[in-house]
Structures are given as structure tokens and as C-alpha cells.
CSV table of C-alpha atoms in Angstrom, one decimal:
chain,number,residue,atom,x,y,z
A,1,MET,CA,0.0,0.0,0.0
A,2,ASP,CA,1.3,3.5,-0.9
A,3,ASP,CA,1.1,5.5,2.3
A,4,ALA,CA,3.3,8.4,1.1
A,5,PRO,CA,2.1,11.8,2.4
A,6,THR,CA,-0.4,13.7,0.3
A,7,ARG,CA,0.8,17.0,-0.9
A,8,THR,CA,-0.8,20.1,0.6
A,9,LEU,CA,-2.5,22.1,-2.1
A,10,PRO,CA,-2.5,25.8,-2.4
A,11,ARG,CA,-5.5,27.6,-1.0
A,12,PRO,CA,-7.0,31.0,-1.7
A,13,ALA,CA,-5.2,33.8,0.0
A,14,ALA,CA,-7.1,36.0,2.5
A,15,GLY,CA,-9.4,38.4,0.7
A,16,THR,CA,-9.6,36.2,-2.4
A,17,PRO,CA,-13.2,35.8,-3.6
A,18,THR,CA,-14.4,32.3,-2.6
A,19,GLY,CA,-17.6,30.4,-2.3
A,20,ARG,CA,-19.7,28.0,-4.3
A,21,PRO,CA,-21.5,30.2,-6.8
A,22,HIS,CA,-23.2,27.6,-8.9
A,23,PRO,CA,-24.9,25.1,-6.5
A,24,THR,CA,-27.5,24.1,-9.1
A,25,VAL,CA,-25.0,23.5,-12.0
A,26,PRO,CA,-25.2,19.8,-13.1
A,27,LEU,CA,-22.1,17.8,-12.4
A,28,ASP,CA,-20.6,15.3,-14.9
A,29,ALA,CA,-18.5,12.2,-13.6
A,30,ASP,CA,-11.9,27.9,-24.3
A,31,ASP,CA,-12.3,52.4,-30.7
A,32,THR,CA,-8.7,52.7,-30.0
A,33,PRO,CA,-6.5,51.0,-27.5
A,34,THR,CA,-5.8,54.1,-25.5
A,35,ARG,CA,-9.5,54.5,-24.6
A,36,TRP,CA,-9.9,51.0,-23.3
A,37,HIS,CA,-9.7,50.0,-19.6
A,38,GLY,CA,-10.0,46.5,-18.4
A,39,ALA,CA,-13.0,47.0,-16.1
A,40,ALA,CA,-14.9,49.2,-18.6
A,41,ARG,CA,-18.2,48.0,-20.0
A,42,ALA,CA,-18.1,47.0,-23.6
A,43,PRO,CA,-20.2,48.8,-26.1
A,44,TRP,CA,-22.6,45.9,-26.4
A,45,ALA,CA,-23.0,45.4,-22.7
A,46,VAL,CA,-26.5,46.8,-22.5
A,47,GLY,CA,-29.3,45.5,-24.7
A,48,ARG,CA,-27.4,42.9,-26.7
A,49,GLY,CA,-29.3,39.9,-28.0
A,50,ARG,CA,-26.5,37.3,-27.5
A,51,ARG,CA,-23.7,36.7,-25.1
A,52,THR,CA,-20.0,36.2,-24.6
A,53,ILE,CA,-18.5,33.1,-23.0
A,54,ALA,CA,-14.9,33.3,-22.1
A,55,VAL,CA,-12.9,30.0,-21.7
A,56,LEU,CA,-9.4,30.2,-20.2
A,57,GLY,CA,-6.9,27.7,-18.8
A,58,ALA,CA,-5.3,27.6,-15.3
A,59,CYS,CA,-2.0,26.4,-16.7
A,60,GLY,CA,-0.3,25.1,-19.9
A,61,GLY,CA,-1.8,22.0,-21.3
A,62,ALA,CA,-5.1,22.5,-19.5
A,63,GLY,CA,-7.1,21.7,-22.7
A,64,THR,CA,-8.7,25.1,-23.0
A,65,SER,CA,-9.1,25.1,-26.7
A,66,VAL,CA,-10.8,21.7,-26.9
A,67,VAL,CA,-13.2,22.7,-24.2
A,68,ALA,CA,-14.0,26.0,-25.9
A,69,ALA,CA,-14.6,24.3,-29.3
A,70,ALA,CA,-16.8,21.6,-27.7
A,71,VAL,CA,-18.9,24.1,-25.8
A,72,ALA,CA,-19.3,26.4,-28.9
A,73,LEU,CA,-20.3,23.4,-31.1
A,74,GLY,CA,-22.7,22.2,-28.4
A,75,LEU,CA,-24.4,25.6,-28.2
A,76,ARG,CA,-24.8,25.7,-32.0
A,77,ARG,CA,-26.1,22.1,-32.2
A,78,GLY,CA,-28.6,23.1,-29.5
A,79,GLY,CA,-30.0,25.9,-31.7
A,80,GLU,CA,-28.0,28.9,-30.3
A,81,PRO,CA,-26.0,30.7,-33.0
A,82,ALA,CA,-22.4,30.5,-31.8
A,83,VAL,CA,-19.0,31.2,-33.2
A,84,LEU,CA,-15.6,30.1,-31.8
A,85,VAL,CA,-13.1,33.0,-31.6
A,86,ASP,CA,-9.5,32.1,-31.2
A,87,LEU,CA,-7.6,34.7,-29.1
A,88,ASP,CA,-4.7,32.4,-28.0
A,89,LEU,CA,-2.4,34.2,-30.4
A,90,PRO,CA,0.1,34.2,-31.8
A,91,GLY,CA,0.0,30.4,-32.2
A,92,ALA,CA,-0.8,27.6,-34.6
A,93,GLY,CA,-4.4,28.5,-34.7
A,94,ALA,CA,-7.6,26.7,-33.6
A,95,ASP,CA,-8.1,25.6,-37.2
A,96,VAL,CA,-5.1,23.2,-36.9
A,97,LEU,CA,-6.5,21.7,-33.7
A,98,LEU,CA,-9.8,21.2,-35.4
A,99,GLY,CA,-8.4,19.8,-38.6
A,100,ILE,CA,-9.8,22.6,-40.8
A,101,GLU,CA,-6.5,24.5,-41.6
A,102,ASP,CA,-6.9,23.7,-45.3
A,103,GLU,CA,-10.5,24.8,-45.5
A,104,PRO,CA,-11.1,28.1,-47.4
A,105,GLY,CA,-12.3,31.0,-45.4
A,106,ALA,CA,-11.2,34.1,-43.5
A,107,ARG,CA,-8.7,34.1,-40.5
A,108,TRP,CA,-7.6,37.0,-38.4
A,109,PRO,CA,-5.0,38.2,-40.9
A,110,GLU,CA,-7.8,38.7,-43.5
A,111,LEU,CA,-9.7,40.9,-41.1
A,112,THR,CA,-7.1,43.6,-40.5
A,113,ALA,CA,-9.4,46.2,-42.0
A,114,ALA,CA,-12.5,45.2,-40.0
A,115,ARG,CA,-13.2,48.3,-38.0
A,116,GLY,CA,-16.2,50.3,-36.9
A,117,GLU,CA,-19.6,48.8,-37.6
A,118,VAL,CA,-18.5,45.3,-38.6
A,119,ASP,CA,-21.0,43.1,-40.4
A,120,GLY,CA,-21.2,40.2,-38.1
A,121,ALA,CA,-23.3,38.1,-40.4
A,122,GLY,CA,-20.8,38.7,-43.2
A,123,VAL,CA,-17.9,37.6,-41.0
A,124,VAL,CA,-19.7,34.4,-40.1
A,125,ALA,CA,-20.4,33.6,-43.7
A,126,ALA,CA,-16.7,34.1,-44.6
A,127,LEU,CA,-15.4,31.7,-41.8
A,128,PRO,CA,-14.3,28.1,-42.2
A,129,ARG,CA,-16.4,25.6,-40.2
A,130,TRP,CA,-15.7,22.7,-38.0
A,131,ARG,CA,-18.7,20.5,-38.5
A,132,SER,CA,-21.4,23.2,-38.2
A,133,LEU,CA,-19.4,25.6,-36.1
A,134,PRO,CA,-17.9,28.8,-37.6
A,135,VAL,CA,-14.3,29.3,-36.4
A,136,LEU,CA,-12.4,32.6,-36.4
A,137,SER,CA,-8.8,31.3,-36.0
A,138,GLY,CA,-5.3,32.5,-36.3
A,139,ALA,CA,-3.3,31.5,-39.3
A,140,ARG,CA,-0.5,29.0,-38.9
A,141,LEU,CA,1.6,30.6,-41.6
A,142,ARG,CA,0.9,34.2,-40.5
A,143,PRO,CA,1.0,33.9,-36.7
A,144,GLU,CA,0.8,37.6,-35.9
A,145,ARG,CA,-1.5,38.9,-33.2
A,146,PRO,CA,-4.5,40.9,-34.5
A,147,ASP,CA,-4.8,44.5,-33.4
A,148,ASP,CA,-6.9,45.0,-30.3
A,149,ALA,CA,-9.2,47.4,-32.1
A,150,VAL,CA,-10.0,44.9,-34.7
A,151,VAL,CA,-10.6,42.1,-32.2
A,152,VAL,CA,-13.1,44.2,-30.2
A,153,ASP,CA,-14.9,45.6,-33.3
A,154,VAL,CA,-15.2,42.1,-34.9
A,155,CYS,CA,-16.5,40.6,-31.6
A,156,THR,CA,-19.0,43.5,-31.3
A,157,GLY,CA,-20.2,42.9,-34.8
A,158,LEU,CA,-20.7,39.2,-34.2
A,159,LEU,CA,-22.7,39.9,-31.1
A,160,ARG,CA,-24.8,42.5,-32.9
A,161,GLY,CA,-25.3,40.0,-35.6
A,162,GLY,CA,-27.0,37.6,-33.2
A,163,GLU,CA,-24.1,35.3,-32.4
A,164,THR,CA,-22.9,34.0,-29.1
A,165,VAL,CA,-19.2,34.5,-29.0
A,166,VAL,CA,-17.1,31.8,-27.4
A,167,LEU,CA,-13.6,33.1,-26.7
A,168,ASP,CA,-10.6,30.7,-26.6
A,169,LEU,CA,-8.3,32.8,-24.4
A,170,PRO,CA,-4.6,32.6,-23.4
A,171,ARG,CA,-3.5,32.5,-19.8
A,172,PRO,CA,-3.5,35.8,-18.0
A,173,GLY,CA,0.1,36.8,-18.8
A,174,ALA,CA,-0.8,37.1,-22.4
A,175,TRP,CA,-4.0,39.1,-22.1
A,176,THR,CA,-4.1,42.3,-24.1
A,177,ALA,CA,-6.1,45.4,-23.5
A,178,GLY,CA,-8.8,44.1,-25.9
A,179,THR,CA,-8.8,40.7,-24.2
A,180,ARG,CA,-9.4,42.3,-20.8
A,181,MET,CA,-12.2,44.4,-22.2
A,182,LEU,CA,-13.9,41.3,-23.6
A,183,LEU,CA,-13.4,39.5,-20.3
A,184,ALA,CA,-14.8,42.3,-18.3
A,185,ALA,CA,-18.1,42.2,-20.3
A,186,ALA,CA,-18.4,38.4,-20.6
A,187,ASP,CA,-21.6,36.8,-19.4
A,188,ALA,CA,-19.7,33.7,-18.1
A,189,SER,CA,-16.1,32.6,-17.8
A,190,LEU,CA,-15.0,28.9,-17.7
A,191,LEU,CA,-11.8,28.2,-15.9
A,192,VAL,CA,-10.3,24.9,-17.3
A,193,THR,CA,-8.1,23.4,-14.5
A,194,PRO,CA,-6.2,20.1,-14.5
A,195,CYS,CA,-6.5,18.0,-11.4
A,196,SER,CA,-3.0,18.7,-10.2
A,197,ALA,CA,-1.1,21.0,-7.8
A,198,PRO,CA,0.1,23.2,-10.7
A,199,GLY,CA,-3.5,23.4,-11.9
A,200,VAL,CA,-4.6,24.6,-8.5
A,201,ALA,CA,-1.9,27.2,-8.3
A,202,GLY,CA,-2.6,28.5,-11.8
A,203,ALA,CA,-6.3,28.7,-11.1
A,204,LEU,CA,-5.7,30.8,-8.0
A,205,VAL,CA,-3.6,33.3,-10.1
A,206,ALA,CA,-6.3,33.3,-12.9
A,207,ARG,CA,-9.1,34.0,-10.4
A,208,ALA,CA,-7.2,36.9,-8.9
A,209,GLN,CA,-6.7,38.4,-12.4
A,210,LEU,CA,-10.4,37.9,-13.2
A,211,ALA,CA,-11.4,39.5,-9.9
A,212,GLY,CA,-9.2,42.5,-10.7
A,213,LEU,CA,-11.3,43.0,-13.8
A,214,GLY,CA,-14.5,42.8,-11.9
A,215,VAL,CA,-15.4,39.4,-13.4
A,216,PRO,CA,-17.7,37.3,-11.2
A,217,GLU,CA,-16.4,33.9,-10.0
A,218,PRO,CA,-15.6,31.6,-12.9
A,219,TRP,CA,-17.2,28.3,-13.5
A,220,LEU,CA,-14.7,25.6,-12.7
A,221,VAL,CA,-14.1,22.9,-15.4
A,222,ALA,CA,-12.0,20.1,-14.0
A,223,ARG,CA,-9.6,18.1,-16.3
A,224,GLY,CA,-8.6,14.7,-15.0
A,225,PRO,CA,-7.6,12.4,-13.6
A,226,VAL,CA,-3.9,13.0,-14.1
A,227,PRO,CA,-1.1,11.1,-12.4
A,228,GLY,CA,-1.0,12.1,-8.8
A,229,ARG,CA,-3.3,12.5,-5.8
A,230,VAL,CA,-5.6,15.3,-6.9
A,231,ASP,CA,-9.1,14.4,-8.0
A,232,ALA,CA,-12.0,16.6,-8.8
A,233,GLY,CA,-13.2,16.7,-5.2
A,234,ALA,CA,-9.8,17.8,-4.0
A,235,LEU,CA,-9.7,20.4,-6.7
A,236,GLU,CA,-13.1,21.8,-5.6
A,237,GLU,CA,-12.0,21.8,-2.0
A,238,ALA,CA,-8.7,23.6,-2.7
A,239,LEU,CA,-10.3,26.3,-4.9
A,240,GLU,CA,-13.6,26.5,-2.9
A,241,LEU,CA,-15.5,26.2,-6.1
A,242,ARG,CA,-17.9,23.6,-7.3
A,243,ALA,CA,-17.0,22.0,-10.7
A,244,ALA,CA,-19.6,22.7,-13.4
A,245,ALA,CA,-18.2,19.7,-15.3
A,246,THR,CA,-15.4,17.2,-15.3
A,247,VAL,CA,-13.6,16.3,-18.5
A,248,ARG,CA,-12.2,12.9,-18.0
A,249,ARG,CA,-9.2,11.6,-20.0
A,250,ASP,CA,-9.9,10.4,-23.5
A,251,PRO,CA,-7.1,8.2,-24.9
A,252,ARG,CA,-8.5,8.8,-28.4
A,253,LEU,CA,-8.1,12.6,-28.3
A,254,ALA,CA,-4.4,13.0,-29.4
A,255,ALA,CA,-4.8,10.6,-32.3
A,256,ALA,CA,-8.0,12.2,-33.5
A,257,VAL,CA,-6.4,15.6,-33.5
A,258,ASP,CA,-3.3,14.3,-35.3
A,259,ARG,CA,-5.5,12.7,-38.0
A,260,GLY,CA,-7.2,16.1,-38.6
A,261,ASP,CA,-10.6,15.0,-37.2
A,262,GLY,CA,-10.6,17.4,-34.3
A,263,PRO,CA,-11.4,16.4,-30.7
A,264,PRO,CA,-14.0,13.6,-30.3
A,265,VAL,CA,-17.3,15.1,-29.1
A,266,GLY,CA,-19.8,12.4,-29.6
A,267,ARG,CA,-22.3,11.2,-27.0
A,268,GLY,CA,-19.8,8.6,-25.6
A,269,ALA,CA,-16.8,10.9,-25.6
A,270,PRO,CA,-15.7,12.4,-22.3
A,271,LEU,CA,-15.4,15.8,-23.9
A,272,GLY,CA,-18.9,15.5,-25.4
A,273,ARG,CA,-20.5,14.6,-22.1
A,274,ALA,CA,-18.8,17.5,-20.3
A,275,ALA,CA,-19.8,19.9,-23.1
A,276,ARG,CA,-23.4,18.9,-22.8
A,277,SER,CA,-23.4,19.5,-19.1
A,278,LEU,CA,-21.9,22.9,-19.6
A,279,VAL,CA,-24.3,23.8,-22.4
A,280,ALA,CA,-27.3,22.8,-20.2
A,281,ALA,CA,-25.9,24.9,-17.3
A,282,LEU,CA,-25.3,27.9,-19.6
A,283,ALA,CA,-28.9,27.6,-20.9
A,284,GLY,CA,-30.1,27.7,-17.3
A,285,ALA,CA,-28.0,30.8,-16.6
A,286,SER,CA,-29.1,32.8,-19.6
């Protein structure tokens, strides 16, 4: 029997927002920069028809992008117009993860002139799709970061066009002024956290950054199990948050992505089950 001592996990510091904000969420076994301020309300914050869902990871390798893609696809399959917006840039691009990098359509480099009153319906029509989901991705051969003004105006246009915008975000250290503005106005934020000590530590940092923007407590999405002694229950206890969903390990995931199929999201896939739980919870919160 292995009776080695269990590692003590980090806990929220004094004054850090804590609590269990989603007790009814079902459990299951992603104008000019000088005028922007992180806590400011976005121009669509009042009277918009759709919503923004921000997905961010607690640490590297958390699986933020696959969760963001699965949630966005689940929303669209459920009848809610949704588009996945890749802001984890510069990088390979969400289209590579989803296996649609050779599909024709616009990426961020083609939208450099998209300013002001952006035609959201026109942007959606120009995007490549993963299954039924429109994807606004970076470009693997042109990995530059889009201008913050373009990002905010394009997302504003998508929202005004009736789309729910699911943001695939980088970790806090890579947030730009535009990212912070979008986060401050998001209707929900999902914090994807591996069941590990580094995951807990990273989640505490991300929560503090979100709190600094005035963002309400994020929804915890647990990724596990991973080798070690941290399970979803220990993660919840350490963070003092209830997991809105748990994404269990899928041994097929890496091979499916490498084949260009994108992550498995069918009814029997762990990611698909977790996404359905999150979509149901988001429907109840809207």
C-alpha cells in the first residue's frame, strides 16, 4: 500500500473571492486601445441579444481550446447561433486543432481592415467551419496577433449579428487590453483546470486576475484524472468552487487531432459529455 504523504494544495489567500456560486449546475462524472480600460463596460454590454462566454486555462496543457470548441459546437447544435473566436495568439491557430486548416475562409490576418460597424453576419459567412461551427482562427503561416481594435470591433459585430461568441483565451500573462475588455463584459467565464497541484496554483492566479477586472467567480471545469493524488473533489476543496463539469481523460483525443478529425465530441466521448453538461448549465443561466 502506498502511504506516502499527500501534498498540501495551495488555498485562496485571505481576501480572495471564494464560495460555491453555482450550486445548481449539473455535475458530470476555451475604438482605440488608448481609450480601453480592463474594467470598462463593452459597447454591447447593454441591450445585446446574444452573449460572450470566455474560456481560459489555469496552466499550460489544460485543454482550454478543446473545451472552448466543444462548448461552442454544443451551443450551435442546441440551436443557439455560436462562433468560436481564437484569441490564444500568436500560435498555430484553432483551425489546426480542429483539422480545418486547409478549408477556405477568413482568418484573423484577413480581417485587419475590419473596424467600426463590422457586419457580423458577413464575418460568419466568410469563416471556415468545424462540423457546423464557424471558427475565427489565427493562421499557422501568419501567426501575428490581431490588433486589439480589430478584435473588439469584430466581436462586437458578431454579437450585434446575433451570435454567441465563445472566446478561446490565453493564460493571464498574455492578455491584451482588448482581451481584458472582452473578459470584463463576458456573461460567463469557464476556468479549465487540470486536477494537479500546478493546476490549482494557476487557477488561483487566474481567479485573482479575473477579480481584478470585476469578473464574477468563474465556472470551474476540471480536467482529470492526471497522475497524482488530486481528484475533482480535492480540486473543488482547494479552490472552494464547485466543478460545473469534469472532462475525463480520453485516450483517443491526441490521435484524433493528429488525424485532422478534431477532438471527439460524440455522445460517448468524455469531452462531449462534459460539453453537454456545460451547455445545459449555460442555458439555465441565460
